[in-house]
Every structure is written in structure tokens, then in C-alpha cells.
Amino acid sequence: MADAEQGRNPVAGSPDYDAVIVGASLAGSATSMLLARAGARVALVEKRADPGAFKRICSHFIQSSAIAAIERLGLLDAMLDAGGLRTRPRIWTRWGWIHSPAGTSVPSGLNLRREVMDPLVRAAAADTPGVELIQGWTAEELLHEHGRTRGLVARNPQGESLRLRAPLVVGADGRDSRVAVLAAVPSRTLPHRRFAYARYYEGPAPDGAPDASLWMLDPQWAAAFPTDEGLTTYAAMPTKERLGEFRRDPAAALSAFIADLPEPPPILASRPASKIFGKLEMPNVMRAPTAPGLALVGDAALATDPLWGVGCGWAFQSAEWLADSVGAAVGGAESLEQGLERYRRRHTRALKAHAFMIHDYASGRKMNPGERTLFAGAVRDAGVAEVFEAFGSRNIGPARFMAEAMPRAIAANVRHALSGRPRRSTARVGLEHA
């Protein structure tokens, strides 16, 4: 609980902590829980005073690569009890639909609105022994000692200051991370040439529900995400050449865009259940995940194209990686520098190649020959579809994906071309690019 709620004055003085975490959303709350379980005393600082605060611009689709971390946190059952849906992707392409094959070994993902999920995870963190949730305070400056971060100064809307001393400061405050800016962490920003609009609807469920439907229109993109309370999120991410029509009337443009999809979902038979929300600028931001006495998790470390739905999953996973990496240091078995270096390597090894491919497609380009081969092969071969899902859900990396999927996709496309069955005029990828 926050100090004010406990009847104490946080401005009068503060005890030392083992870690101060800025941002009590998914990444920060998960990090605080895992560090506290390892024996750390954690201050979890959140600038929003509202305990029900949540991230509003998000697909809320959690890739299955994060399910193990969510189970470890003890949150999966609570999320399902709150209405979360176990879900898989089904992808429309010009060659047909890519479906998860029967009996697949790839676990399913999870869909739960952030309006429900964020308060649930934050409350779990606040109830964890060793975690002190301090809401309504914003990181103002970092404290330094001998060239390393040693805590921070936070400020509330009344102008009061709170000094929080700790050997580790964690930035879990999103793509515009204040902590990263204060620490002058090396960063790189890459352009994103799509924009996004989405809205919740109530009405008939889309085909395939509770699975999510994605339309890879090359280069346009759309999705239908069934979620809790019988709602469906309809989302569009067109290239910026189409921004004008959306700016004139975002709600009408979104409805028309979704209704005009091949094999469209029932948006015209549904009723809006929320305001429309959108984001016009979504640059990809890469930052060094560590600095002396400091670590970044979630979007603060790597904010990528939301088209692939990796943000929520990587928030939980990077929290787990950091806690595991510095756990020995919390217990005094090694130096914090060793733990932070372990986390840096783990984060880079797990996400750098994924990020490279994601950022490349964020340019708004059309699919390249290799991608067309893989998408077509996943339609035509269940084995390719399973590896495709394992990669898309970030359970395996790009190198393994290419090694396992490409030869089989080529073979599937060649078999299709030689089968003598009628072909669509666009489905020539097997012979052109095999």
C-alpha cells in the first residue's frame, strides 16, 4: 500500500530499498513481485494516483511466449476468472487462411482488456510482501554515487519531494521512459509508417472466436480480437497514405475498412461499446537495457511495432529475465554489476533478432519474396503453420524459424504448383520463389 494510505508521511523520510521501480503497469508490477519473492524490499512508484489506471492504447493480446511467466507469477487463473480468453491467431493471406494445426504443441495466448488486467496485476503486486506501492508520485531526478545510480527523487502534484535510496533503479515506465531520459541511456529511434485506430464492439462474435483474426493485406493490416465480456476489438493499421480518410471521420473509416475486408467479420451487425482510440505516431524505440545501477524492462527497453502484439508479453518476460538475473545479487551472492550484465545479455539474445525483423516491416513495405513463400507455405502445410505460429507467438527465434519453416514451405508451394489444382492468379509464389 502507498505510504499515505498507511497513515505515514512519505515526505518526512524514507527507508532504504533494494530496488526502486518506476511504473506500476505490467512490467513494473511483475518485476516488483519477482524481486520481492527473491527477498528484496521494493518501492513501486506509479505517477497515476488512480488504482484503476490502465494503458488505453493497446491490443491487449498476450503472445503465448509469456504464459509461463504469467503462471509463475500466479496470475493466470486470476486473469481467466476475470474473463480472459485463451486464444490463437488465424491469419488471412492472399493464399488463404493460416490456422493452428490440430494437436499443435504451441501454447495458446491470452486476451484480456487492459482496463481489467492492469489493476489486477497492480493489486497483486501491492499485496506481495516486500512491495510498497507508492502512487501519485513522478520520478523527478536520479540519485548518483560513484558514477552509478543509487535511487531517485520523486515528486507529487503538491510539489512535495520523496527521496528513495536503492542500489537498483528499474525503469518500467513505457516507450517514453522518464527514467531512461534522466539516465541518458543510449537509444535508437526507427520510423513507423503505419498508424492505428481501434474500438470495442459488442455483437456477434467473429468467425473463429475466441481465436484472434488477422488480415495481412500486404501492406495494410486489420484484426479482430475477441476479449472479455463478449466484446471484440476491431483494429486497423493502414499505411500513412490512407491517413487522410481516417482523420476526416475515424469511426466511419474504421467501420468501413473492417467491413471491406475479405471474408469480413460482423462489424456492421455490432454496436460500438467504447470511444474510438488511435495513435498516429508509433516509432520503434530501442534502448540499452542496463546502465550502472539501472535496468529497463518492457517498452522502456524495447518498444516495437504493435502490429505483432508483442508488447504485453515482452513486459512480463523481461520482468522475469531481470529478476532472475539479479536475484543472486539481491541475496548478496554476487555483485549487482554481474546480474545486470547477465540481464543485458539475456535481453539482447532473446529480442534483438525479433526486433530487427519487426522494425523492417514497420516501414510499411510489401512482403518480400521470402515472406511470401513462408505465408503461402503456412497455408498449404500444417507443419509450416505450426512453426509459423511458434515464431509469431515468439516461442522460437528467427534463425530457428527460417531453418525449420523455409525448406518445408518451398516444398509445399512446389507440390501445390504441380498438383494441377486451379490456382488463384496471385498464388504463384511457390514457383516464382522456390
CSV table of N, CA, C and O in Angstrom, one decimal, residues 29-80:
chain,number,residue,atom,x,y,z
A,29,SER,N,5.0,-4.0,-12.3
A,29,SER,CA,4.4,-4.8,-11.2
A,29,SER,C,4.9,-6.2,-11.2
A,29,SER,O,5.2,-6.8,-10.1
A,30,ALA,N,5.1,-6.8,-12.4
A,30,ALA,CA,5.7,-8.2,-12.4
A,30,ALA,C,7.1,-8.2,-11.8
A,30,ALA,O,7.5,-9.1,-11.1
A,31,THR,N,7.9,-7.2,-12.2
A,31,THR,CA,9.3,-7.1,-11.7
A,31,THR,C,9.3,-7.0,-10.2
A,31,THR,O,10.1,-7.7,-9.5
A,32,SER,N,8.4,-6.2,-9.6
A,32,SER,CA,8.4,-6.0,-8.2
A,32,SER,C,8.0,-7.3,-7.5
A,32,SER,O,8.6,-7.6,-6.4
A,33,MET,N,7.0,-8.0,-8.0
A,33,MET,CA,6.6,-9.3,-7.4
A,33,MET,C,7.8,-10.3,-7.3
A,33,MET,O,8.0,-10.9,-6.3
A,34,LEU,N,8.4,-10.4,-8.5
A,34,LEU,CA,9.5,-11.4,-8.5
A,34,LEU,C,10.7,-11.1,-7.7
A,34,LEU,O,11.3,-11.9,-7.1
A,35,LEU,N,11.1,-9.8,-7.7
A,35,LEU,CA,12.2,-9.3,-6.8
A,35,LEU,C,11.9,-9.5,-5.3
A,35,LEU,O,12.7,-9.9,-4.5
A,36,ALA,N,10.6,-9.2,-5.0
A,36,ALA,CA,10.2,-9.3,-3.6
A,36,ALA,C,10.2,-10.8,-3.1
A,36,ALA,O,10.6,-11.1,-2.0
A,37,ARG,N,9.8,-11.7,-4.0
A,37,ARG,CA,9.9,-13.1,-3.7
A,37,ARG,C,11.3,-13.6,-3.5
A,37,ARG,O,11.5,-14.6,-2.8
A,38,ALA,N,12.3,-12.9,-4.2
A,38,ALA,CA,13.7,-13.2,-4.0
A,38,ALA,C,14.3,-12.6,-2.7
A,38,ALA,O,15.5,-12.8,-2.5
A,39,GLY,N,13.5,-11.9,-2.0
A,39,GLY,CA,13.9,-11.3,-0.7
A,39,GLY,C,14.2,-9.9,-0.8
A,39,GLY,O,14.6,-9.3,0.3
A,40,ALA,N,13.9,-9.2,-1.9
A,40,ALA,CA,14.2,-7.8,-2.0
A,40,ALA,C,13.1,-6.9,-1.4
A,40,ALA,O,11.9,-7.3,-1.4
A,41,ARG,N,13.4,-5.8,-0.8
A,41,ARG,CA,12.4,-4.8,-0.4
A,41,ARG,C,12.3,-3.8,-1.6
A,41,ARG,O,13.3,-3.2,-2.0
A,42,VAL,N,11.1,-3.7,-2.1
A,42,VAL,CA,10.9,-2.9,-3.3
A,42,VAL,C,9.9,-1.8,-3.2
A,42,VAL,O,8.9,-1.9,-2.6
A,43,ALA,N,10.3,-0.6,-3.7
A,43,ALA,CA,9.4,0.5,-3.8
A,43,ALA,C,8.9,0.6,-5.2
A,43,ALA,O,9.7,0.7,-6.2
A,44,LEU,N,7.6,0.5,-5.4
A,44,LEU,CA,7.0,0.5,-6.7
A,44,LEU,C,6.3,1.9,-6.9
A,44,LEU,O,5.2,2.1,-6.3
A,45,VAL,N,6.9,2.7,-7.7
A,45,VAL,CA,6.4,4.1,-7.8
A,45,VAL,C,5.6,4.3,-9.1
A,45,VAL,O,6.0,4.0,-10.2
A,46,GLU,N,4.4,4.8,-8.9
A,46,GLU,CA,3.5,5.0,-10.1
A,46,GLU,C,2.9,6.4,-10.1
A,46,GLU,O,2.4,6.9,-9.1
A,47,LYS,N,3.1,7.1,-11.2
A,47,LYS,CA,2.7,8.5,-11.3
A,47,LYS,C,1.2,8.7,-11.2
A,47,LYS,O,0.7,9.8,-10.8
A,48,ARG,N,0.4,7.7,-11.6
A,48,ARG,CA,-1.0,7.9,-11.6
A,48,ARG,C,-1.6,7.4,-10.2
A,48,ARG,O,-1.3,6.3,-9.8
A,49,ALA,N,-2.4,8.3,-9.6
A,49,ALA,CA,-2.9,8.0,-8.3
A,49,ALA,C,-4.1,7.1,-8.3
A,49,ALA,O,-4.4,6.4,-7.3
A,50,ASP,N,-4.7,6.9,-9.4
A,50,ASP,CA,-5.9,6.1,-9.5
A,50,ASP,C,-5.5,4.6,-9.5
A,50,ASP,O,-4.8,4.2,-10.4
A,51,PRO,N,-6.0,3.8,-8.6
A,51,PRO,CA,-5.6,2.4,-8.6
A,51,PRO,C,-6.2,1.6,-9.8
A,51,PRO,O,-5.7,0.5,-10.1
A,52,GLY,N,-7.2,2.2,-10.4
A,52,GLY,CA,-7.8,1.6,-11.6
A,52,GLY,C,-7.2,2.0,-12.9
A,52,GLY,O,-7.7,1.7,-14.0
A,53,ALA,N,-6.1,2.8,-12.9
A,53,ALA,CA,-5.5,3.3,-14.1
A,53,ALA,C,-5.0,2.2,-15.0
A,53,ALA,O,-4.6,1.1,-14.5
A,54,PHE,N,-5.1,2.4,-16.3
A,54,PHE,CA,-4.6,1.4,-17.3
A,54,PHE,C,-4.2,2.0,-18.5
A,54,PHE,O,-4.5,3.2,-18.8
A,55,LYS,N,-3.4,1.2,-19.3
A,55,LYS,CA,-2.9,1.7,-20.6
A,55,LYS,C,-4.1,1.6,-21.6
A,55,LYS,O,-4.7,0.6,-21.8
A,56,ARG,N,-4.4,2.7,-22.3
A,56,ARG,CA,-5.6,2.8,-23.1
A,56,ARG,C,-5.3,2.4,-24.6
A,56,ARG,O,-6.2,1.9,-25.2
A,57,ILE,N,-4.1,2.6,-25.1
A,57,ILE,CA,-3.8,2.3,-26.5
A,57,ILE,C,-3.0,1.0,-26.5
A,57,ILE,O,-1.8,1.0,-26.3
A,58,CYS,N,-3.7,-0.1,-26.7
A,58,CYS,CA,-3.1,-1.4,-26.6
A,58,CYS,C,-4.0,-2.5,-27.2
A,58,CYS,O,-5.2,-2.4,-27.0
A,59,SER,N,-3.5,-3.5,-27.9
A,59,SER,CA,-4.3,-4.5,-28.4
A,59,SER,C,-4.7,-5.5,-27.3
A,59,SER,O,-5.6,-6.3,-27.5
A,60,HIS,N,-4.0,-5.5,-26.2
A,60,HIS,CA,-4.2,-6.4,-25.1
A,60,HIS,C,-4.1,-7.9,-25.4
A,60,HIS,O,-4.5,-8.7,-24.7
A,61,PHE,N,-3.5,-8.2,-26.5
A,61,PHE,CA,-3.2,-9.6,-26.9
A,61,PHE,C,-1.9,-10.0,-26.3
A,61,PHE,O,-0.8,-9.3,-26.6
A,62,ILE,N,-1.8,-11.0,-25.5
A,62,ILE,CA,-0.6,-11.5,-24.9
A,62,ILE,C,-0.1,-12.7,-25.6
A,62,ILE,O,-0.8,-13.8,-25.6
A,63,GLN,N,1.0,-12.6,-26.3
A,63,GLN,CA,1.6,-13.8,-27.0
A,63,GLN,C,1.9,-14.9,-26.0
A,63,GLN,O,2.3,-14.7,-24.9
A,64,SER,N,1.8,-16.1,-26.5
A,64,SER,CA,1.9,-17.3,-25.6
A,64,SER,C,3.3,-17.5,-25.1
A,64,SER,O,3.5,-18.2,-24.1
A,65,SER,N,4.3,-16.8,-25.6
A,65,SER,CA,5.6,-16.9,-25.1
A,65,SER,C,5.7,-16.4,-23.6
A,65,SER,O,6.6,-16.8,-22.9
A,66,ALA,N,4.7,-15.6,-23.2
A,66,ALA,CA,4.7,-15.0,-21.9
A,66,ALA,C,3.8,-15.8,-20.9
A,66,ALA,O,3.8,-15.5,-19.7
A,67,ILE,N,3.1,-16.8,-21.4
A,67,ILE,CA,2.2,-17.6,-20.5
A,67,ILE,C,3.0,-18.2,-19.3
A,67,ILE,O,2.5,-18.2,-18.2
A,68,ALA,N,4.1,-18.8,-19.6
A,68,ALA,CA,4.9,-19.4,-18.5
A,68,ALA,C,5.2,-18.4,-17.4
A,68,ALA,O,5.2,-18.7,-16.2
A,69,ALA,N,5.6,-17.1,-17.8
A,69,ALA,CA,5.9,-16.1,-16.8
A,69,ALA,C,4.7,-15.7,-16.0
A,69,ALA,O,4.7,-15.5,-14.8
A,70,ILE,N,3.5,-15.6,-16.7
A,70,ILE,CA,2.3,-15.3,-16.0
A,70,ILE,C,1.9,-16.3,-15.0
A,70,ILE,O,1.4,-16.1,-13.9
A,71,GLU,N,2.1,-17.6,-15.4
A,71,GLU,CA,1.8,-18.7,-14.5
A,71,GLU,C,2.7,-18.7,-13.3
A,71,GLU,O,2.3,-18.9,-12.1
A,72,ARG,N,4.0,-18.4,-13.5
A,72,ARG,CA,4.9,-18.3,-12.4
A,72,ARG,C,4.5,-17.2,-11.4
A,72,ARG,O,4.7,-17.3,-10.2
A,73,LEU,N,4.0,-16.1,-11.9
A,73,LEU,CA,3.5,-15.0,-11.1
A,73,LEU,C,2.2,-15.4,-10.3
A,73,LEU,O,1.8,-14.7,-9.4
A,74,GLY,N,1.6,-16.5,-10.7
A,74,GLY,CA,0.4,-16.9,-10.1
A,74,GLY,C,-0.8,-16.0,-10.6
A,74,GLY,O,-1.8,-15.9,-9.9
A,75,LEU,N,-0.8,-15.5,-11.8
A,75,LEU,CA,-1.8,-14.6,-12.3
A,75,LEU,C,-2.7,-15.2,-13.3
A,75,LEU,O,-3.7,-14.6,-13.6
A,76,LEU,N,-2.3,-16.3,-13.9
A,76,LEU,CA,-3.1,-16.8,-15.0
A,76,LEU,C,-4.5,-17.2,-14.6
A,76,LEU,O,-5.5,-16.8,-15.3
A,77,ASP,N,-4.7,-17.9,-13.5
A,77,ASP,CA,-6.1,-18.2,-13.1
A,77,ASP,C,-6.9,-16.9,-12.8
A,77,ASP,O,-8.1,-16.9,-13.1
A,78,ALA,N,-6.3,-16.0,-12.2
A,78,ALA,CA,-7.0,-14.7,-11.9
A,78,ALA,C,-7.4,-14.0,-13.1
A,78,ALA,O,-8.5,-13.4,-13.2
A,79,MET,N,-6.5,-14.0,-14.2
A,79,MET,CA,-6.9,-13.4,-15.4
A,79,MET,C,-8.0,-14.1,-16.1
A,79,MET,O,-8.9,-13.5,-16.7
A,80,LEU,N,-8.0,-15.5,-16.1
A,80,LEU,CA,-9.1,-16.2,-16.7
A,80,LEU,C,-10.4,-16.0,-15.9
A,80,LEU,O,-11.5,-15.9,-16.5
